Coordinates of C-alpha atoms and ligand atoms in Angstrom, one line a residue:
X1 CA 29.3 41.1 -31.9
X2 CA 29.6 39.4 -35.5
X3 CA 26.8 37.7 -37.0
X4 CA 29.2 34.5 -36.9
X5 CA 29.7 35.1 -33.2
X6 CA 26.2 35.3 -32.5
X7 CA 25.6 32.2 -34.5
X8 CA 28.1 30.4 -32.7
X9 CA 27.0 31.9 -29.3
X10 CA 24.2 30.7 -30.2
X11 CA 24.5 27.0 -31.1
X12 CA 26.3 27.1 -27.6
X13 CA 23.6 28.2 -25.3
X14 CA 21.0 25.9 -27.8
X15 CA 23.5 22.6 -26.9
X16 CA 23.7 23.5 -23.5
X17 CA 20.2 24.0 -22.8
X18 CA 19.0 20.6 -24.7
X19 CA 21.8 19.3 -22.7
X20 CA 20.5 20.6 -19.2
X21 CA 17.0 19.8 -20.4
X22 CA 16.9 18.3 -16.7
X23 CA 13.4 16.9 -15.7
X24 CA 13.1 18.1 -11.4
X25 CA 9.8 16.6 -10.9
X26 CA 9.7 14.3 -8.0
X27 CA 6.1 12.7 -6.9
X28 CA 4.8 13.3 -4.4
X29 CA 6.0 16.3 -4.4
X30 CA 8.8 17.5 -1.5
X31 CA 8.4 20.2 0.6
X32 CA 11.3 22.6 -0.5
X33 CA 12.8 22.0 -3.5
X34 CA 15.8 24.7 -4.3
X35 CA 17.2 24.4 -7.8
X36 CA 21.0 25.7 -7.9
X37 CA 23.3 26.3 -11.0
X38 CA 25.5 23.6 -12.0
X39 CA 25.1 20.1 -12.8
X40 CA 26.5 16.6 -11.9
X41 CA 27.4 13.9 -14.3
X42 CA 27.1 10.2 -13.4
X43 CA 28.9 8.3 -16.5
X44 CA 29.7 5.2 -13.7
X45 CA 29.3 4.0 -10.4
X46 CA 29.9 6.2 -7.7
X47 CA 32.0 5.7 -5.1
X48 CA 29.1 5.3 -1.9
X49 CA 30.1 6.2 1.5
X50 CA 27.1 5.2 3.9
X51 CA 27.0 5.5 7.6
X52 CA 26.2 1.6 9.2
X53 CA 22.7 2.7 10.2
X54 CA 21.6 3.9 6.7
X55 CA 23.5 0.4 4.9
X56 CA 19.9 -0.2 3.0
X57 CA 19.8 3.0 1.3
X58 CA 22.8 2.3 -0.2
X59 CA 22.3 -0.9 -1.2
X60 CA 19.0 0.6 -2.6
X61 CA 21.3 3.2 -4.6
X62 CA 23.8 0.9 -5.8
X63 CA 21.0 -1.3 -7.5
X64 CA 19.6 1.0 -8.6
X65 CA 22.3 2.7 -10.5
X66 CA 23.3 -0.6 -11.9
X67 CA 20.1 -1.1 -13.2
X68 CA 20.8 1.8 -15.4
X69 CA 23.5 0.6 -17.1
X70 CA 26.2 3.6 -17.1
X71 CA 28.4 4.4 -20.0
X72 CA 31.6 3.0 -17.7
X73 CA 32.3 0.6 -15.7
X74 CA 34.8 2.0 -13.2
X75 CA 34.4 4.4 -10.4
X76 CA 34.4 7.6 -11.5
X77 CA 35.1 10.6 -9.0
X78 CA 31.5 11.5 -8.4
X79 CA 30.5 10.1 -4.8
X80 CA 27.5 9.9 -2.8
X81 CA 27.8 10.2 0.8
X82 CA 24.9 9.2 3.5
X83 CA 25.4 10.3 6.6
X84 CA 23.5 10.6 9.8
X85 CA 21.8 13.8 11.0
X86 CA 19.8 13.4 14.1
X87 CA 18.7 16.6 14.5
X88 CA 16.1 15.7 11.5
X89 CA 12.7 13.7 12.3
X90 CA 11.8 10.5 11.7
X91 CA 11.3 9.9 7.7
X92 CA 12.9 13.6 7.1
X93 CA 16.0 13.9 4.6
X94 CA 17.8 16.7 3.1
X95 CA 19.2 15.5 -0.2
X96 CA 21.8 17.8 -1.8
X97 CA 22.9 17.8 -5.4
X98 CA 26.3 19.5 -6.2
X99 CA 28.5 18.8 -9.2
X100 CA 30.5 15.9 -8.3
X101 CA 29.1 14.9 -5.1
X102 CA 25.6 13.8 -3.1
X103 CA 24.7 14.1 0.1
X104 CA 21.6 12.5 1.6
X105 CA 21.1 13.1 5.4
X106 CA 18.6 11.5 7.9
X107 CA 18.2 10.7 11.5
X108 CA 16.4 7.3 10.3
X109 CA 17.1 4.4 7.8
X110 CA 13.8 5.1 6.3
X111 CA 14.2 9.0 6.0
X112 CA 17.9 7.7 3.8
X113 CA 15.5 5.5 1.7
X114 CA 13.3 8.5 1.1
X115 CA 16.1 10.4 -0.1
X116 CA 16.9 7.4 -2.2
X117 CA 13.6 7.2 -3.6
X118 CA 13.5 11.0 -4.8
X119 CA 17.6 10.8 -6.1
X120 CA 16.0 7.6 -8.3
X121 CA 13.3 9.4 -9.8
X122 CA 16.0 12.2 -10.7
X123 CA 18.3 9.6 -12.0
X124 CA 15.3 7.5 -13.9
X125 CA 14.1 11.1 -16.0
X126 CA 17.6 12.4 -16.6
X127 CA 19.5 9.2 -17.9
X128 CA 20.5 9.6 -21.2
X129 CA 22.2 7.1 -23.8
X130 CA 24.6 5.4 -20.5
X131 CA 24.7 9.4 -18.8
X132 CA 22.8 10.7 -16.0
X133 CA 22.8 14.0 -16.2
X134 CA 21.3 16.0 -12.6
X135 CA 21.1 19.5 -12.0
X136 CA 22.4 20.5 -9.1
X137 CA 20.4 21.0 -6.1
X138 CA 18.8 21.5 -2.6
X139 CA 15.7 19.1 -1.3
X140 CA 14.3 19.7 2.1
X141 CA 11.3 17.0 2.6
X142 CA 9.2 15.2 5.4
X143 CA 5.7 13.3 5.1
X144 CA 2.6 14.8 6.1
X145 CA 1.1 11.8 7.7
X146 CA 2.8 8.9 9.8
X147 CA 0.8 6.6 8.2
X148 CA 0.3 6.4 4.0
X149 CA -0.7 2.4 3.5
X150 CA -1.6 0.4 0.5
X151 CA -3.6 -2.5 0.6
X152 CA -4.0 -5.3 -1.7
X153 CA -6.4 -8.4 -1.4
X154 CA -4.8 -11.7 -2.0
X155 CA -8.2 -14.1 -0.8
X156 CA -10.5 -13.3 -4.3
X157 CA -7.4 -14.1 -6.4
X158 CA -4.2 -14.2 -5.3
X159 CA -0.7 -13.2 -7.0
X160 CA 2.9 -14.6 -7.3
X161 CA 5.7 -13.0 -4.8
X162 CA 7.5 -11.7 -7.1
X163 CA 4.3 -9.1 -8.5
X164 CA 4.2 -8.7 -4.5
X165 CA 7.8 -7.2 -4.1
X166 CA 6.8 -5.7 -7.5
X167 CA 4.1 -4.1 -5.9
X168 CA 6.5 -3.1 -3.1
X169 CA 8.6 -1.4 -5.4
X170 CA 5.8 0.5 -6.3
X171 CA 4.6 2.1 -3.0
X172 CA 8.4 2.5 -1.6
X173 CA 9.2 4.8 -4.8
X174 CA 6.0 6.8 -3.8
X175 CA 7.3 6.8 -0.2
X176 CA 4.1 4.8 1.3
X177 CA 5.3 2.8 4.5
X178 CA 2.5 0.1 4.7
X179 CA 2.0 -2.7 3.2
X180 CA -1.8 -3.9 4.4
X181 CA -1.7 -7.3 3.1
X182 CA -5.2 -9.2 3.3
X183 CA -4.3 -12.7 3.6
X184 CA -8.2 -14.6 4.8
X185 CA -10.9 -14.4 2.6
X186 CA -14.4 -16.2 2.3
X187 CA -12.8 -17.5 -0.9
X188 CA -9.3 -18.4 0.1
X189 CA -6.8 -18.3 3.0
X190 CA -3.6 -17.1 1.6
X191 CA -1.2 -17.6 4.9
X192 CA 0.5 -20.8 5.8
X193 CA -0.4 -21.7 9.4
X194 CA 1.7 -24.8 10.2
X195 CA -0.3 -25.8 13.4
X196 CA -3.9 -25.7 10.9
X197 CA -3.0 -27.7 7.9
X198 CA -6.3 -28.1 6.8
X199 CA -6.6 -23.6 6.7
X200 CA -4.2 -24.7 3.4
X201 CA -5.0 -28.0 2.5
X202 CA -8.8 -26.9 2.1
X203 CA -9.5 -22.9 2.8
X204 CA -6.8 -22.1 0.3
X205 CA -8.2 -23.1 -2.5
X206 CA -12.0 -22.8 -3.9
X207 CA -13.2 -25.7 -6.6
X208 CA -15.3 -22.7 -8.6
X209 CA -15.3 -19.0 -9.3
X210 CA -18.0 -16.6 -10.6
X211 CA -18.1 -15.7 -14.3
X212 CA -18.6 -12.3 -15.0
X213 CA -20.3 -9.4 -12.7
X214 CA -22.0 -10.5 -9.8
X215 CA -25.0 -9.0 -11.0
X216 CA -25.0 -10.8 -13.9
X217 CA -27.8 -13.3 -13.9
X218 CA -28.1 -16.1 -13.8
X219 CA -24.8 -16.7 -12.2
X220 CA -22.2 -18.9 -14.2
X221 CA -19.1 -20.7 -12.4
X222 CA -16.1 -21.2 -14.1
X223 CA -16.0 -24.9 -12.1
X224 CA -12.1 -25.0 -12.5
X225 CA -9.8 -25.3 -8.8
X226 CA -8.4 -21.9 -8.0
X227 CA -6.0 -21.2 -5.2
X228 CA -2.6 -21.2 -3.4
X229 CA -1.1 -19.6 -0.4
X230 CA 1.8 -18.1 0.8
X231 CA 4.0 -20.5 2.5
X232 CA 5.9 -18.8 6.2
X233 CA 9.1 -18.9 3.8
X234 CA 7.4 -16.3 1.7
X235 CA 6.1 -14.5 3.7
X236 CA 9.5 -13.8 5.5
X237 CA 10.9 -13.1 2.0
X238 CA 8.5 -10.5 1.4
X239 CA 8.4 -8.5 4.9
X240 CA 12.0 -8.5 4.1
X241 CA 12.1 -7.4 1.4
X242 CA 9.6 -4.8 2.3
X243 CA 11.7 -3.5 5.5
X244 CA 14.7 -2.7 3.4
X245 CA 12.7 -0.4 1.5
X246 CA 11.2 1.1 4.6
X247 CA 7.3 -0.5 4.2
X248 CA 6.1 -1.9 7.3
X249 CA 3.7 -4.8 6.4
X250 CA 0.7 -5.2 8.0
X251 CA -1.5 -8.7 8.0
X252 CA -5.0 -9.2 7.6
X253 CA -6.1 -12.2 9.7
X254 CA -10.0 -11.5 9.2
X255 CA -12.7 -11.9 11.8
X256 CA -15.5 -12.6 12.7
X257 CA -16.3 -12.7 9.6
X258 CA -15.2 -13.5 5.8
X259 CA -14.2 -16.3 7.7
X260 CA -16.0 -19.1 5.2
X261 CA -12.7 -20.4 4.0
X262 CA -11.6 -20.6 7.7
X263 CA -15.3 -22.2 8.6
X264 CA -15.1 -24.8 5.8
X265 CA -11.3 -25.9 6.5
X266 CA -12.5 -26.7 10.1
X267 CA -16.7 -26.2 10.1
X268 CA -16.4 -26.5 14.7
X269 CA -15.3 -23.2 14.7
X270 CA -18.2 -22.1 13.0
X271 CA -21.8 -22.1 14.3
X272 CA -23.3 -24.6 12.8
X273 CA -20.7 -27.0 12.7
X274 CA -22.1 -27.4 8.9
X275 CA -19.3 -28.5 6.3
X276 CA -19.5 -25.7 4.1
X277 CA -17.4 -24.7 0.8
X278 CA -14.7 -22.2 -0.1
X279 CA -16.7 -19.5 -1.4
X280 CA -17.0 -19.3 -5.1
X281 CA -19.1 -16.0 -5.4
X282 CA -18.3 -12.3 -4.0
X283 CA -19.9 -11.0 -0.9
X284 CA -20.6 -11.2 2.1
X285 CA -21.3 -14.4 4.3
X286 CA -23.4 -15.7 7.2
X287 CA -20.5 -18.1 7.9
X288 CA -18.8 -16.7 10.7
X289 CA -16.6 -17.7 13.5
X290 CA -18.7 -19.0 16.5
X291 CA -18.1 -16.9 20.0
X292 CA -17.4 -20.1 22.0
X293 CA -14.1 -20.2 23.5
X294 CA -12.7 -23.3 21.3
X295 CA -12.9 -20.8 18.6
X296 CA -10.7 -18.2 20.7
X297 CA -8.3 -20.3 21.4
X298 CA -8.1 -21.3 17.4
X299 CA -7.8 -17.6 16.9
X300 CA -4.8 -17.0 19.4
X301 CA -3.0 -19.8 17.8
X302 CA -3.1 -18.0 14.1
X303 CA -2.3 -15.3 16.3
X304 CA 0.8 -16.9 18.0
X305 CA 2.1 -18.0 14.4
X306 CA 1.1 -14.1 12.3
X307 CA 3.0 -12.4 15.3
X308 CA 6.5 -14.6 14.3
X309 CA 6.4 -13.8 10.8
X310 CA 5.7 -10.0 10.7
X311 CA 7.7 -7.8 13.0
X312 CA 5.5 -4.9 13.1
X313 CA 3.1 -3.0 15.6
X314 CA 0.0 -4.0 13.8
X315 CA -2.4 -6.7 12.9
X316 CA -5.6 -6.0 11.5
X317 CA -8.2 -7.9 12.7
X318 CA -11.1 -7.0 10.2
X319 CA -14.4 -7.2 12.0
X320 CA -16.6 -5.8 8.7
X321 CA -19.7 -7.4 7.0
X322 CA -20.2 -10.0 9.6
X323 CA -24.0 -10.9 9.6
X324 CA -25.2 -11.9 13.1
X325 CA -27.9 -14.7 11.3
X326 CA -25.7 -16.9 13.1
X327 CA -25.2 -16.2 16.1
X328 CA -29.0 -15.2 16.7
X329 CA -29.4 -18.7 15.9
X330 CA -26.9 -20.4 17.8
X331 CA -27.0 -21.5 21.6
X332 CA -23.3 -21.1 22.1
X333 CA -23.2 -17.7 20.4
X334 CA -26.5 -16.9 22.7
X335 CA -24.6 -18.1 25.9
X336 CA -21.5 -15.8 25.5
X337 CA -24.1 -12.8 25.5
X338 CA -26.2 -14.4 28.6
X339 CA -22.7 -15.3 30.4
X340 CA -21.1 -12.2 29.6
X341 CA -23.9 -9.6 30.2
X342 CA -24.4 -8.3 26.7
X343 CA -27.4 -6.8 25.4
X344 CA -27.3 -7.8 21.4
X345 CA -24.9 -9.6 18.9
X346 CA -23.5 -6.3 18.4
X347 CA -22.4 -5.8 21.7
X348 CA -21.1 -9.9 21.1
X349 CA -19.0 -8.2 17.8
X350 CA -17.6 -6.0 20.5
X351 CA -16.8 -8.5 23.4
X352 CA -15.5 -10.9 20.2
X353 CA -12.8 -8.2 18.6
X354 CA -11.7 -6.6 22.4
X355 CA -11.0 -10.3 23.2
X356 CA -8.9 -10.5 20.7
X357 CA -7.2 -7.0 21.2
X358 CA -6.3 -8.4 24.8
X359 CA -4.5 -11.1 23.4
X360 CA -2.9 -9.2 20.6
X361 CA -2.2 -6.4 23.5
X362 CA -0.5 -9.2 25.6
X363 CA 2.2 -10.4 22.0
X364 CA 3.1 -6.8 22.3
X365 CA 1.0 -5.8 18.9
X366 CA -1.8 -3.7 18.4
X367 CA -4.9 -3.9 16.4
X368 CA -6.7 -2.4 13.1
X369 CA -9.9 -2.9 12.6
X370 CA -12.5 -2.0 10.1
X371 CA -15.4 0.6 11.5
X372 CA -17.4 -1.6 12.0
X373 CA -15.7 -2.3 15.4
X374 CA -17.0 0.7 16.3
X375 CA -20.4 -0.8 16.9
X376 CA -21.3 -2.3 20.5
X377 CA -18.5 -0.6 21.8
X378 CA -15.0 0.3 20.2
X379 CA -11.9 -2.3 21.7
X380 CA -9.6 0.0 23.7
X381 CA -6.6 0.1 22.2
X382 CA -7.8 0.0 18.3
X383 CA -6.9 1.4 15.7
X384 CA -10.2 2.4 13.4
X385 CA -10.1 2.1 9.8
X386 CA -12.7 4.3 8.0
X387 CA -14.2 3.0 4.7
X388 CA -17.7 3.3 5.0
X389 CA -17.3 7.2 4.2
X390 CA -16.0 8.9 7.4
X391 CA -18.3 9.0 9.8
X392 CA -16.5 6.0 11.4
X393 CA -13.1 8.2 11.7
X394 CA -15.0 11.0 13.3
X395 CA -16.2 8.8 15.9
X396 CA -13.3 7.3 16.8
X397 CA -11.2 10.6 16.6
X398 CA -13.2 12.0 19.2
X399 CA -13.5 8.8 21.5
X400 CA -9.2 9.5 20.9
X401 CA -8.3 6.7 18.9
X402 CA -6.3 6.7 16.2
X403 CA -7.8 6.7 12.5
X404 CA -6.3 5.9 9.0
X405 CA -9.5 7.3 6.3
X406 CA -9.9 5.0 3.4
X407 CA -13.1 6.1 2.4
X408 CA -14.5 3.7 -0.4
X409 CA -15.5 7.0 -2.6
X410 CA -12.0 8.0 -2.7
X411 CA -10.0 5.5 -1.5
X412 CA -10.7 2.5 -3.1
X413 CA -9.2 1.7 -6.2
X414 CA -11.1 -1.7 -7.8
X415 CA -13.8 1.3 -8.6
X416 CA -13.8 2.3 -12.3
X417 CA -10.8 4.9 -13.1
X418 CA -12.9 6.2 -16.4
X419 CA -16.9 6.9 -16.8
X420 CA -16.7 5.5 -20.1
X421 CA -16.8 2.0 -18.8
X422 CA -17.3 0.0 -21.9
X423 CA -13.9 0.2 -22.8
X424 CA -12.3 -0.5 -19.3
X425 CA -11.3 -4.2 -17.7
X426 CA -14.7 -5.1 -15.9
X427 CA -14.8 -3.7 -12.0
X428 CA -16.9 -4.1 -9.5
X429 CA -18.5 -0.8 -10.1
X430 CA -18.3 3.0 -8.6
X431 CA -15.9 5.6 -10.5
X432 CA -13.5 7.2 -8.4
X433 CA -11.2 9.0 -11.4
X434 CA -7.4 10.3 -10.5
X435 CA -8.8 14.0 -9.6
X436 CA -10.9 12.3 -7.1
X437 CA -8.0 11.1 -5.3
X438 CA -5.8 14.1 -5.7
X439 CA -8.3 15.9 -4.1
X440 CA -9.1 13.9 -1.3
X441 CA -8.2 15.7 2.3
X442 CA -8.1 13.1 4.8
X443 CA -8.7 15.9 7.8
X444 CA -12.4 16.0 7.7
X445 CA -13.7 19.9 8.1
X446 CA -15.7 19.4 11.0
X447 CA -13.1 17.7 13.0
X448 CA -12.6 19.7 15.6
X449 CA -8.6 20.8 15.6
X450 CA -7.4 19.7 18.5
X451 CA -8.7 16.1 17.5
X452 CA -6.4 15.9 14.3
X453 CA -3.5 14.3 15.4
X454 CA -6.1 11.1 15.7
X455 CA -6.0 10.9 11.9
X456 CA -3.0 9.4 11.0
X457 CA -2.9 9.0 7.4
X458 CA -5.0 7.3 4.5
X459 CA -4.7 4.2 2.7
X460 CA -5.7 3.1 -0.8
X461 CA -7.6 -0.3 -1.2
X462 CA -7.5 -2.6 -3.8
X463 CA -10.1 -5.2 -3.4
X464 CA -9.6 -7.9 -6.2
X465 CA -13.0 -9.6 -7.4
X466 CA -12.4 -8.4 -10.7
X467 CA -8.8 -8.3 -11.0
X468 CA -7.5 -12.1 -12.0
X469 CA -3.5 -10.4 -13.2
X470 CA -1.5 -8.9 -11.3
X471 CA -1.3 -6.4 -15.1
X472 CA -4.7 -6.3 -14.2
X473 CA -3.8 -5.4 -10.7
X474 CA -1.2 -2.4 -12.2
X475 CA -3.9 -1.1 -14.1
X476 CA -6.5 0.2 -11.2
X477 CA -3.7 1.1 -9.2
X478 CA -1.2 3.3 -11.8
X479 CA -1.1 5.9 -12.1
X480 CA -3.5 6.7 -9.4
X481 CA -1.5 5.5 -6.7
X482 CA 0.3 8.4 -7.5
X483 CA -2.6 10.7 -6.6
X484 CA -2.4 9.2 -3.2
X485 CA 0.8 9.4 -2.2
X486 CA 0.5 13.3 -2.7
X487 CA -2.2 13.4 -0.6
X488 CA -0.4 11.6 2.2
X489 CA 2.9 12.8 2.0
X490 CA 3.2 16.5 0.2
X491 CA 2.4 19.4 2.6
X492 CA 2.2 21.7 -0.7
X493 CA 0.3 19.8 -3.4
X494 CA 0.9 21.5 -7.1
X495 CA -2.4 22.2 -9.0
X496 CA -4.0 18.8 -9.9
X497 CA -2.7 20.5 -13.8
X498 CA 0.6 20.7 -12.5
X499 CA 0.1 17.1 -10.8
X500 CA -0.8 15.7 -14.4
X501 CA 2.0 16.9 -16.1
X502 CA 4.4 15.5 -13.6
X503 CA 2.5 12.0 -13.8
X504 CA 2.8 12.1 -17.2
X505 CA 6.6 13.0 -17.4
X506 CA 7.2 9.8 -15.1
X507 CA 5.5 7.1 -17.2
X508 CA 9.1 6.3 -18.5
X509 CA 10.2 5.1 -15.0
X510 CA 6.7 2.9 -14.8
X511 CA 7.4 1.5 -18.8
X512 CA 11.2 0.8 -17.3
X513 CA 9.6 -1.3 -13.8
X514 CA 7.5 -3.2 -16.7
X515 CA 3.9 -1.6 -15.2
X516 CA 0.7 -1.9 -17.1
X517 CA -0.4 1.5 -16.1
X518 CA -3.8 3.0 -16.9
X519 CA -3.2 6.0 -19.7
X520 CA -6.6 8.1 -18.9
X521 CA -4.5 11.4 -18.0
X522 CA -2.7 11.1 -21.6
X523 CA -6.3 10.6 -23.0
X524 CA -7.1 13.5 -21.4
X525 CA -4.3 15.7 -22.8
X526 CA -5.2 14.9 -26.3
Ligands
ACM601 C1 -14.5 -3.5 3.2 O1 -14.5 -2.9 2.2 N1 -15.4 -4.4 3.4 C2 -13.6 -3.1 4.3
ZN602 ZN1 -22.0 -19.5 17.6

C-alpha cells in the first residue's frame, strides 16, 4: 500500500468512525443489550406501523420524532413497526435496530412504551444537525420490580399542571409506572371535592407561610395568601396524560392525620370542633380527624369522588404522624374505643384505617398506607409503605403483605444532594448524595427468601417544605431520579463509575426537556 492510500484509507475509517460516534447508553440500564454492525439513518419521519393495542407508543414516537426536527419533511423509507408478542411479560419488549427498519415488540401497551422510551434516548444522543444516526441493534429488557413510584407533595406548595405532566415526562422516560401524588396537607388541600366546597374554598389555601428553616428562631411568616387546587378537570387531564405514558397515578387522600386543612375547612370533623387555620408552619399536627362516624361518612364521600377520577388499583390512605392528644381527650374518640373493644388509640389508628380499607375494598380499590398502619394492628388487605428505615417492610413482608421500601435515608429526595450545603437551595436537612441511591437494594439481607416477592418495588419521595419552584422541584430530583430508576428496574446495574458517565452523557436530553438538574456528578469529574 502507498503512503497516499494509507492516507486516504485513513481519512476514511477517521470519517466513519466520528460518523458512527453512536452514544448506546440507555438508563436505567436494559437487561441485554447486543450491539450489531450497521447503522440506520432517520433524515424524516418514518413511516409507523402499530398494532391497535400499542396506538400510544406510537403516538409517543411520532411526537417525539417531530420534536426533533429532521432534516426532511417527507417519509422516508425507514419504518418502525410495533407489533404484538404475547409470549413476552407484562412491561417486557425486545426492541430491534436494523438499517432501515425498527421493530419494538411487547405483549403490553406499556412494555411498547418502554421500548419507546429506550428508542428516545437513542434518538435524543444520536441526533445530529436534522440526522439521527443509530447503530444498529438488539435490546432484550424487563423491570426488576412491578412497582418503581415517584412521589411528589403538592399540600406545602403546590405546582402548575403543566410542571406535573412535566414531571410525568420525567419518570415515564426512566420507565417508573407510579405517579404517588399527595394531594391533602395540614397546609393545603390540593383536590377539588365538589360535594365539600369549603375543602377548596378554605383548606386550599393558607393566609401565611414560614420564612426560612423551621429551626430558625424565632419563626417569621411571610403573611401573604398561598394556595390553589387542582380542579376534577385537571386532574382527569393529568391521569391521562399519565396513562398514555404507562404511569399509573396514585392519590394521597391523608388520614387521620395532616388533616388540619381538612379540620379547619369543616372543624366537626375534628375533635374539638375548634375553628382552626390552614397550617402555616411544617410538621406535624394534633388536629386530626375525630373517630365518630359523621367523620366516616365525610371520608367515604371524598372517597366516592377520588375513586371517579383515578382509575387505578390504589389509594393511599396515609395514616403517619398522627398524635393521639386528641383523641385521649375527646369523649367521642374515647367511645369508639369503649364501643368497639379496643385497648389504646393505637389500636383506634387501627380500627380507623381498616374502616376505611373496607370501604375502599367494597369501590373495588385497595389501600397504601404509611408504616405507621402497622401499629394496633395492620388493615388486611394493605399495602405497607416503608419510610421510617425498614423495619416497617420487614414486618409486613412476613405478616404477607405487600411492601414498596422508601426509606427516608435513601429514598427521600428533599434531603441535601451535596455535604457542602452552603452553596445548595435550603432543604429540610439529611444528605442522601446520588451514590446513596444507586446503591440502595430494596431486598433487605435478612428477609428471609421466600418472603421477597412481598417487596414490590421502591419509591422516591419528594416532600416540598423547601421547594417553592417547580426548577426548584427539578433540582433535588435530577439527576438522582436516575439513580432510582436503576435500582428499580435494571437486573445488572453498571458500576456506580459506569452509572456516572452515562448520567453525564444524558444531560443533553434533560437541557432539551428544559430541566434544572443538579450538576454534583460533573463537579465531581473535575
Ligand atoms: C412521611 O415522611 N411522613 C411519610
Ligand atoms: Zn374525637
Amino acid at each position: 500500500m502507498n503512503t497516499l492510500k494509507i492516507i486516504v484509507f485513513f481519512i476514511f475509517f477517521s470519517h466513519i468512525n466520528t460518523l458512527f460516534s453512536q452514544k448506546n447508553n440507555i438508563i436505567p440500564t436494559p437487561i441485554e443489550q447486543t450491539i450489531n454492525s450497521g447503522h440506520m439513518e432517520i433524515e424524516n419521519s418514518p413511516e409507523i406501523i402499530a398494532d391497535f393495542e400499542l396506538n400510544s407508543a406510537a403516538t409517543l414516537f411520532k411526537d417525539a420524532v417531530k420534536k426533533l426536527e429532521l432534516a426532511y419533511d417527507k417519509q422516508t423509507k425507514n419504518r418502525i413497526i410495533f407489533s404484538l408478542n404475547k409470549k413476552l411479560n407484562n412491561e417486557e419488549y425486545i426492541l430491534k435496530i436494523n438499517s432501515d427498519e425498527i421493530t419494538i415488540q411487547s405483549s403490553t401497551k406499556n412494555g411498547a412504551i418502554h421500548g419507546f422510551q429506550s428508542l428516545n434516548q437513542l434518538m435524543n444522543l444520536n441526533f445530529n444537525s436534522g440526522v439521527i444516526k443509530l447503530q444498529n441493534q438488539v435490546i432484550k429488557d424487563s423491570p426488576r420490580f412491578k412497582y418503581r413510584g415517584m412521589h411528589l407533595d403538592v399540600g406545602r406548595h403546590m405546582y402548575p399542571v403543566d410542571f406535573i405532566k412535566k414531571y410525568i415526562d420525567g419518570l415515564a422516560m426512566l420507565k417508573f409506572n407510579n405517579f404517588h401524588w399527595h394531594l391533602t396537607e395540614d397546609q393545603g388541600w390540593r383536590i377539588e371535592i365538589e360535594k365539600y366546597p369549603e375543602l377548596n374554598n378554605v383548606g386550599s389555601f393558607r393566609d401565611s407561610t414560614l420564612i426560612g428553616h423551621y429551626t430558625d428562631k424565632p419563626w417569621q411568616f411571610d403573611k401573604t395568601k398561598y394556595g390553589g387546587f387542582y380542579t376534577n378537570k385537571e386532574i382527569k387531564e393529568v391521569v391521562r396524560y399519565a396513562e398514555e405514558r404507562g404511569i399509573n397515578v396514585i392519590p394521597e387522600i391523608e388520614m387521620p392525620g395532616h388533616s388540619q386543612a381538612a379540620v379547619s375547612s369543616y372543624p366537626e370533623f375534628g375533635c374539638t370542633g375548634e375553628q382552626v387555620g390552614v397550617a402555616p408552619l411544617w410538621g406535624v399536627f394534633k388536629e386530626i380527624y375525630c373517630s365518630k362516624n359523621e367523620t366516616f361518612d365525610f371520608l367515604e364521600d371524598i372517597i366516592d369522588e377520588v375513586v371517579e377520577l383515578f382509575p387505578g388499583k390504589y389509594i393511599h390512605i396515609g395514616g403517619d404522624e398522627a398524635p393521639k392528644t386528641n383523641w385521649k381527650a375527646c369523649g367521642n374518640c374515647q367511645d369508639v374505643i369503649k364501643r368497639e373493644g379496643l385497648k389504646d388509640e393505637h389500636e383506634l389508628q387501627s380500627y380507623f384505617i381498616t374502616r376505611m380499607e373496607k370501604y375502599i375494598n367494597s369501590k373495588g380499590k385497595q389501600i397504601i398506607g404509611w408504616d405507621e398502619i402497622l401499629e394496633g394492628g395492620l388493615a388486611p388487605n394493605a399495602t405497607v409503605m416503608s419510610w421510617r428505615g425498614i423495619s416497617g417492610g420487614l414486618e409486613a413482608a412476613k405478616m404477607n403483605h405487600e411492601v414498596i421500601m422508601t426509606p427516608n435515608a435513601t429514598c427521600y429526595l428533599d434531603h441535601y444532594q451535596a455535604k457542602d450545603t452552603k452553596n445548595e437551595p435550603l432543604a429540610i436537612g439529611g444528605y442522601t448524595p446520588i451514590e446513596e441511591i444507586y446503591n440502595y437494594e430494596p431486598i433487605p439481607d435478612e428477609l428471609d427468601e421466600s418472603l421477597h416477592k412481598y417487596i414490590i418495588g421502591a419509591q422516591g419521595n419528594v416532600w416540598t417544605e423547601y421547594m417553592k419552584t417547580s426548577k426548584h422541584v427539578e433540582y433535588m430530583v435530577f439527576p438522582r431520579i436516575f439513580a432510582l430508576s436503576e435500582v428499580v428496574w435494571a437486573k445488572n446495574k453498571p458500576s456506580f463509575e459506569d452509572f456516572e458517565k452515562k448520567v453525564i452523557d444524558t444531560y443533553p436530553i434533560l437541557d432539551k426537556m428544559d430541566i434544572n438538574y443538579s450538576k454534583h456528578l460533573e463537579r465531581l469529574e473535575e
